[in-house]
XYZ file of C-alpha atoms in Angstrom:
432
model
C -70.979 54.580 -15.683
C -68.060 52.101 -15.617
C -65.938 51.852 -18.729
C -66.668 48.852 -20.897
C -63.810 46.338 -20.665
C -61.596 46.344 -23.726
C -61.352 43.114 -25.638
C -57.994 41.386 -25.458
C -55.893 41.587 -28.626
C -55.663 38.415 -30.636
C -52.395 36.581 -29.899
C -50.629 37.579 -33.101
C -51.699 41.195 -33.488
C -48.810 43.653 -33.253
C -49.630 44.839 -29.727
C -49.683 41.265 -28.443
C -46.529 40.291 -30.333
C -44.555 43.060 -28.642
C -45.395 41.604 -25.224
C -45.162 37.971 -26.310
C -41.587 38.211 -27.544
C -40.297 40.846 -25.118
C -37.758 38.390 -23.567
C -36.021 38.107 -26.959
C -35.033 41.777 -26.803
C -32.229 40.915 -24.383
C -30.488 38.741 -26.988
C -28.632 39.775 -30.117
C -29.393 36.440 -31.742
C -31.783 33.513 -31.200
C -32.245 29.957 -32.405
C -35.881 29.240 -33.318
C -36.653 25.545 -32.847
C -38.980 24.452 -35.662
C -40.077 20.871 -36.322
C -42.693 21.621 -38.959
C -45.647 20.947 -36.660
C -48.370 23.541 -36.137
C -46.977 24.891 -32.854
C -43.427 25.548 -34.016
C -44.495 26.755 -37.462
C -46.828 29.300 -35.834
C -43.900 30.369 -33.644
C -41.717 30.875 -36.728
C -44.316 33.054 -38.477
C -45.086 35.028 -35.317
C -41.473 35.754 -34.413
C -40.799 36.809 -38.020
C -43.665 39.316 -37.770
C -42.371 40.550 -34.428
C -38.893 41.115 -35.833
C -40.219 43.074 -38.810
C -42.323 45.285 -36.536
C -40.050 45.827 -33.551
C -36.524 44.395 -33.804
C -35.365 44.339 -37.444
C -31.714 44.008 -36.430
C -32.047 40.906 -34.232
C -30.491 37.737 -35.657
C -32.889 34.796 -36.008
C -31.849 31.346 -37.177
C -34.397 28.558 -37.607
C -33.184 25.070 -36.697
C -34.789 21.687 -37.329
C -33.435 18.596 -35.591
C -33.719 15.459 -37.719
C -33.749 12.611 -35.192
C -33.608 10.001 -37.945
C -36.290 7.939 -36.235
C -38.719 7.568 -39.135
C -38.947 7.835 -42.892
C -39.792 11.271 -44.206
C -38.077 13.273 -41.462
C -35.686 14.711 -44.036
C -38.604 15.940 -46.152
C -40.068 17.662 -43.086
C -36.794 19.494 -42.489
C -36.782 20.548 -46.156
C -40.339 21.883 -45.739
C -39.262 24.020 -42.766
C -36.282 25.280 -44.769
C -38.643 26.385 -47.562
C -40.955 28.234 -45.138
C -37.955 29.865 -43.442
C -36.635 31.061 -46.787
C -39.973 32.684 -47.570
C -39.776 34.539 -44.262
C -36.175 35.632 -44.793
C -34.815 33.547 -41.921
C -31.786 31.275 -42.444
C -32.358 27.613 -41.635
C -30.188 24.668 -40.607
C -30.965 20.977 -40.206
C -29.133 19.222 -37.375
C -28.980 15.416 -37.390
C -28.993 13.152 -34.347
C -26.353 10.607 -35.216
C -25.377 7.340 -33.540
C -27.301 4.505 -31.929
C -30.744 5.200 -30.499
C -31.869 3.735 -27.137
C -34.560 1.065 -27.028
C -36.172 2.575 -23.925
C -36.647 6.186 -22.870
C -36.540 7.213 -26.521
C -38.444 10.495 -26.182
C -36.301 11.613 -23.244
C -33.089 10.723 -25.073
C -34.313 12.492 -28.204
C -35.119 15.619 -26.193
C -31.658 15.644 -24.601
C -30.017 15.142 -27.993
C -32.158 17.894 -29.518
C -31.171 20.468 -26.927
C -27.519 19.428 -27.036
C -27.434 19.903 -30.813
C -29.159 23.282 -30.586
C -26.865 24.473 -27.774
C -23.817 23.560 -29.844
C -25.267 25.321 -32.885
C -26.031 28.417 -30.808
C -22.495 28.514 -29.396
C -20.920 28.080 -32.833
C -23.006 30.905 -34.291
C -22.846 33.382 -31.408
C -26.537 33.015 -30.506
C -27.485 33.284 -26.838
C -31.096 32.013 -26.739
C -33.170 29.088 -27.983
C -36.872 29.823 -28.550
C -39.294 26.883 -28.397
C -43.015 26.484 -29.105
C -44.242 24.905 -25.866
C -47.929 25.706 -25.465
C -50.639 25.931 -22.834
C -51.607 22.333 -23.673
C -48.010 21.175 -23.154
C -48.028 22.885 -19.771
C -51.235 21.114 -18.695
C -49.943 17.733 -19.882
C -46.654 18.253 -18.067
C -48.386 19.023 -14.765
C -50.526 15.875 -15.043
C -47.497 13.726 -15.899
C -45.591 15.018 -12.907
C -48.609 14.737 -10.631
C -48.788 11.055 -11.558
C -45.187 10.661 -10.375
C -45.749 12.375 -7.029
C -43.557 15.355 -7.928
C -42.843 18.148 -5.475
C -43.151 21.878 -5.997
C -40.394 22.077 -8.615
C -42.096 19.479 -10.784
C -45.674 20.673 -10.335
C -44.712 24.225 -11.287
C -44.379 22.827 -14.786
C -42.539 24.392 -17.684
C -40.913 27.743 -16.981
C -41.216 30.625 -19.481
C -37.468 31.277 -19.271
C -34.735 28.942 -18.072
C -31.014 28.472 -18.487
C -29.357 25.474 -20.112
C -25.588 25.832 -19.816
C -24.598 29.098 -21.461
C -27.862 29.380 -23.411
C -31.237 30.766 -22.289
C -34.364 28.795 -23.250
C -37.369 31.040 -23.965
C -40.917 29.662 -24.273
C -43.188 32.570 -25.265
C -46.307 30.542 -26.177
C -47.084 28.937 -22.814
C -50.332 30.899 -22.452
C -51.587 30.055 -25.955
C -53.442 26.863 -26.872
C -52.621 24.592 -29.786
C -56.052 25.267 -31.287
C -55.363 29.020 -31.438
C -52.021 28.395 -33.104
C -53.660 26.242 -35.757
C -56.349 28.889 -36.283
C -53.584 31.457 -36.814
C -51.912 29.279 -39.452
C -55.212 28.726 -41.229
C -55.798 32.477 -41.268
C -52.569 32.984 -43.232
C -53.157 29.899 -45.430
C -50.125 28.081 -44.069
C -50.074 24.309 -43.861
C -48.173 22.250 -41.315
C -46.987 18.675 -40.774
C -48.746 16.250 -38.451
C -46.185 14.095 -36.640
C -47.462 10.482 -36.626
C -45.787 9.914 -33.245
C -48.461 12.220 -31.787
C -50.842 9.255 -32.094
C -48.456 6.679 -30.611
C -49.786 5.604 -27.203
C -46.449 3.975 -26.332
C -45.358 7.476 -25.287
C -46.489 8.781 -21.901
C -47.308 12.271 -23.127
C -49.681 10.904 -25.778
C -51.490 8.794 -23.185
C -51.791 11.824 -20.900
C -53.053 13.891 -23.843
C -55.844 11.408 -24.432
C -56.637 11.285 -20.719
C -56.901 15.073 -20.646
C -59.320 14.970 -23.568
C -61.488 12.526 -21.594
C -61.258 14.663 -18.445
C -62.716 17.644 -20.312
C -66.072 15.881 -20.265
C -65.871 15.982 -16.442
C -65.161 19.704 -16.309
C -61.350 19.610 -16.396
C -59.853 22.247 -18.637
C -56.312 22.539 -19.963
C -56.313 26.293 -19.387
C -57.262 25.902 -15.710
C -54.614 23.195 -15.211
C -51.981 25.386 -16.870
C -53.075 28.281 -14.640
C -52.422 26.100 -11.595
C -48.941 25.388 -12.953
C -48.323 29.133 -13.360
C -49.422 29.822 -9.778
C -47.282 26.979 -8.507
C -44.463 28.575 -10.490
C -44.839 31.715 -8.366
C -44.612 29.571 -5.236
C -41.518 27.883 -6.647
C -39.908 31.289 -7.250
C -40.595 32.265 -3.629
C -39.154 28.958 -2.433
C -36.064 29.456 -4.610
C -35.489 32.902 -3.092
C -35.715 31.425 0.409
C -33.273 28.694 -0.621
C -30.687 31.219 -1.798
C -31.127 33.242 1.384
C -30.566 30.179 3.586
C -27.586 29.040 1.507
C -25.881 32.408 1.914
C -25.560 31.785 5.655
C -25.520 27.980 5.882
C -23.204 26.935 3.028
C -19.503 27.717 2.697
C -18.409 27.308 -0.921
C -14.752 26.711 -1.777
C -13.090 27.592 -5.097
C -11.950 23.984 -5.591
C -15.564 22.925 -6.128
C -16.626 21.596 -2.731
C -18.540 22.907 0.256
C -19.486 22.698 3.928
C -23.021 22.990 5.259
C -23.951 24.173 8.761
C -26.553 21.562 9.695
C -27.689 23.558 12.730
C -28.936 26.313 10.430
C -30.334 23.842 7.927
C -32.341 21.941 10.562
C -33.816 25.185 11.881
C -35.216 26.060 8.434
C -38.462 24.817 6.838
C -37.914 21.369 5.338
C -38.760 22.495 1.809
C -36.105 25.220 1.992
C -33.525 22.837 3.455
C -34.222 20.320 0.685
C -33.733 23.098 -1.855
C -30.296 23.883 -0.426
C -29.269 20.225 -0.534
C -30.572 19.799 -4.075
C -28.640 22.775 -5.442
C -25.532 21.805 -3.487
C -25.548 18.288 -4.928
C -26.078 19.613 -8.457
C -23.319 22.201 -8.085
C -20.662 20.161 -6.308
C -21.446 16.930 -8.157
C -21.384 18.401 -11.680
C -25.135 17.878 -12.127
C -24.412 14.570 -13.848
C -27.466 12.918 -12.307
C -30.718 14.527 -11.223
C -31.486 13.489 -7.661
C -35.025 12.247 -7.199
C -37.035 13.979 -4.515
C -37.651 10.681 -2.713
C -33.902 10.062 -2.405
C -33.345 13.640 -1.262
C -36.027 13.208 1.417
C -34.407 9.959 2.574
C -31.049 11.731 2.863
C -32.673 14.516 4.875
C -34.227 12.051 7.301
C -30.801 10.479 7.861
C -29.126 13.855 8.369
C -31.761 14.928 10.900
C -31.455 11.841 13.084
C -27.724 11.106 12.859
C -24.655 12.953 14.099
C -22.109 11.136 11.944
C -22.275 9.300 8.670
C -21.229 9.026 5.041
C -23.441 8.896 1.940
C -23.071 9.029 -1.845
C -25.765 10.772 -3.860
C -25.985 12.820 -7.035
C -22.342 12.386 -7.948
C -21.246 13.557 -4.485
C -19.768 12.114 -1.317
C -21.338 13.565 1.832
C -19.721 13.293 5.258
C -21.513 14.381 8.419
C -19.482 15.196 11.507
C -21.646 16.612 14.294
C -23.167 19.794 12.872
C -20.945 20.011 9.796
C -21.770 18.365 6.457
C -18.983 18.227 3.858
C -19.969 17.718 0.213
C -17.382 16.880 -2.440
C -17.411 15.522 -5.991
C -17.396 11.724 -6.078
C -14.298 10.554 -7.924
C -14.576 7.622 -10.288
C -18.346 7.057 -10.475
C -18.809 9.519 -13.358
C -15.507 10.265 -15.134
C -14.649 13.933 -15.557
C -14.509 15.110 -19.172
C -11.367 15.358 -21.265
C -11.664 18.319 -23.638
C -9.496 20.211 -26.103
C -9.477 23.957 -25.474
C -8.653 26.218 -28.407
C -6.610 29.417 -27.948
C -8.757 32.116 -26.343
C -11.663 29.720 -25.814
C -13.738 29.504 -22.620
C -15.658 26.328 -21.806
C -17.691 24.816 -18.974
C -15.725 21.798 -17.732
C -17.336 18.995 -15.701
C -20.409 21.178 -15.253
C -18.544 23.011 -12.454
C -15.624 25.076 -13.732
C -15.210 27.718 -16.396
C -11.839 27.063 -17.975
C -9.931 29.248 -20.402
C -6.523 29.445 -22.041
C -4.699 32.257 -23.769
C -1.851 30.099 -25.003
C -1.219 30.297 -28.767
C -1.965 26.590 -29.191
C -4.729 24.220 -28.096
C -4.432 22.603 -24.661
C -6.131 19.561 -23.153
C -8.189 20.009 -19.988
C -8.718 16.911 -17.835
C -9.034 16.025 -14.155
C -5.841 16.409 -12.138
C -6.244 12.845 -10.915
C -4.062 10.795 -8.615
C -0.976 10.943 -10.824
C -1.273 14.667 -11.341
C -1.640 15.224 -7.608
C 1.495 13.193 -6.939
C 3.423 15.438 -9.294
C 2.634 18.454 -7.126
C 5.129 18.944 -4.334
C 3.012 21.154 -2.098
C -0.742 20.991 -2.728
C -2.867 23.526 -0.929
C -3.281 22.743 2.784
C -6.610 22.021 4.529
C -8.214 20.864 1.292
C -9.274 17.215 0.905
C -6.844 15.636 -1.551
C -9.660 13.723 -3.210
C -11.266 17.089 -3.983
C -8.126 18.290 -5.721
C -8.130 15.152 -7.868
C -11.363 16.256 -9.512
C -10.199 19.815 -10.301
C -9.132 20.745 -13.843
C -5.523 20.548 -15.007
C -4.103 21.801 -18.293
C -1.899 19.613 -20.475
C 0.255 20.432 -23.506
C 2.039 17.785 -25.569
C 1.426 15.185 -22.861
C 2.868 17.339 -20.068
C 0.897 19.028 -17.304
C 1.489 22.755 -17.596
C -0.996 24.158 -15.069
C -3.336 23.102 -12.263
C -4.576 26.487 -11.016
C -6.728 25.206 -8.157
C -3.982 22.975 -6.775
C -1.382 25.794 -6.805
C 0.789 23.906 -9.262
C 3.917 25.865 -10.238
C 4.964 24.735 -13.725
C 8.438 24.903 -15.202
C 7.245 27.850 -17.246
C 5.419 30.141 -14.765
C 3.707 32.063 -17.553
C 1.438 29.099 -18.211
C -0.233 29.509 -14.836
C -1.209 33.055 -15.743
C -2.938 32.190 -19.008
C -4.653 28.941 -17.961
C -7.548 29.718 -15.649
C -10.275 27.741 -13.885
C -13.139 29.276 -11.908
C -15.765 27.322 -9.984
C -19.346 28.113 -10.976
C -21.090 28.967 -7.703
C -24.051 26.581 -7.214
C -26.133 29.246 -5.489
C -25.671 31.972 -8.073
C -29.278 32.700 -9.065
C -28.097 33.478 -12.613
C -27.018 29.882 -13.160
């Protein structure tokens, strides 16, 4: 007689918690993003239980971002701080300062939120940010992207684990519905805060949420939609692997942050794979300053297929096609390269492309070599486009250029070249 199927453990029983938060084991410390809403508050309680049961030595730090967009947001942050204190987890409130945009407010707020949390994580030696995205969020995201005609990357929805700069974003609740999270909070007599913006139909996600509620009467189910996103995620992973495989043979990457693409190999590949190579190349060589829309990428592909020569600008890059060779370099001037101060012993990601570091006993400025800096170099490296060298990092001390490692600059004090380093972040490194 067949064995009776075992019932699945409830989402916050110990056995389920061990699986749910397994990705956190790879990190010595994590930021827990908590707004005070039901989803994030359930996450805070659940991860606290997991730590007590399985990883008592892991560092957890709850963070609330106060966007300053409505009255009472400070009280909500104080509420999260009180709950965190009860759970023995330190808490910090981060404020979004400065002017707020009149349009695209939710997108700008999201970018600001992640930027603040990344900075906090870096300052406190924490390597992961844990968020409370749910099954419902996944379903809403797929519908939003479907409405925009998104490709495979968009329709695969929210990924359980992703990288944002030097920090990993972990979303352990993607298979759990909002209703189950609220039921969990009720079971432990914990209250939560209802964000009034969740009723504001000016925001696309709220309109989609209401549409999804109406679709349920026609047999549509958030769990089934989220399952489609998960399955599309598997297809996206397979496509990404094929992209990396094609790039390994079709793309030559140079340490100065530019590349050449063998169009013969690219044209012989499936279009989806070729588009993936172009997308990652533009993001890597162009500093990722602007996300290239799929429609623009498809238009570029059509031009590359039917032309033998040409020049285009896209995604912060200049592309030049000469027969079967496509050269991609950073576009100079459209998006200015950053100007940062690098502390002794510090390593930073500069212009989204280079890891820069200095071992000098005093802080140095890192900025683009530029036209003037290039003129100061007697013998720049041969066979490298000069415009490419202009957008490489140079190190400055007291107003004087002391090192330009990628342009083979020999300073008056040779020791500076040994302690000021710049390494291009390979765009096809699957860890990035």
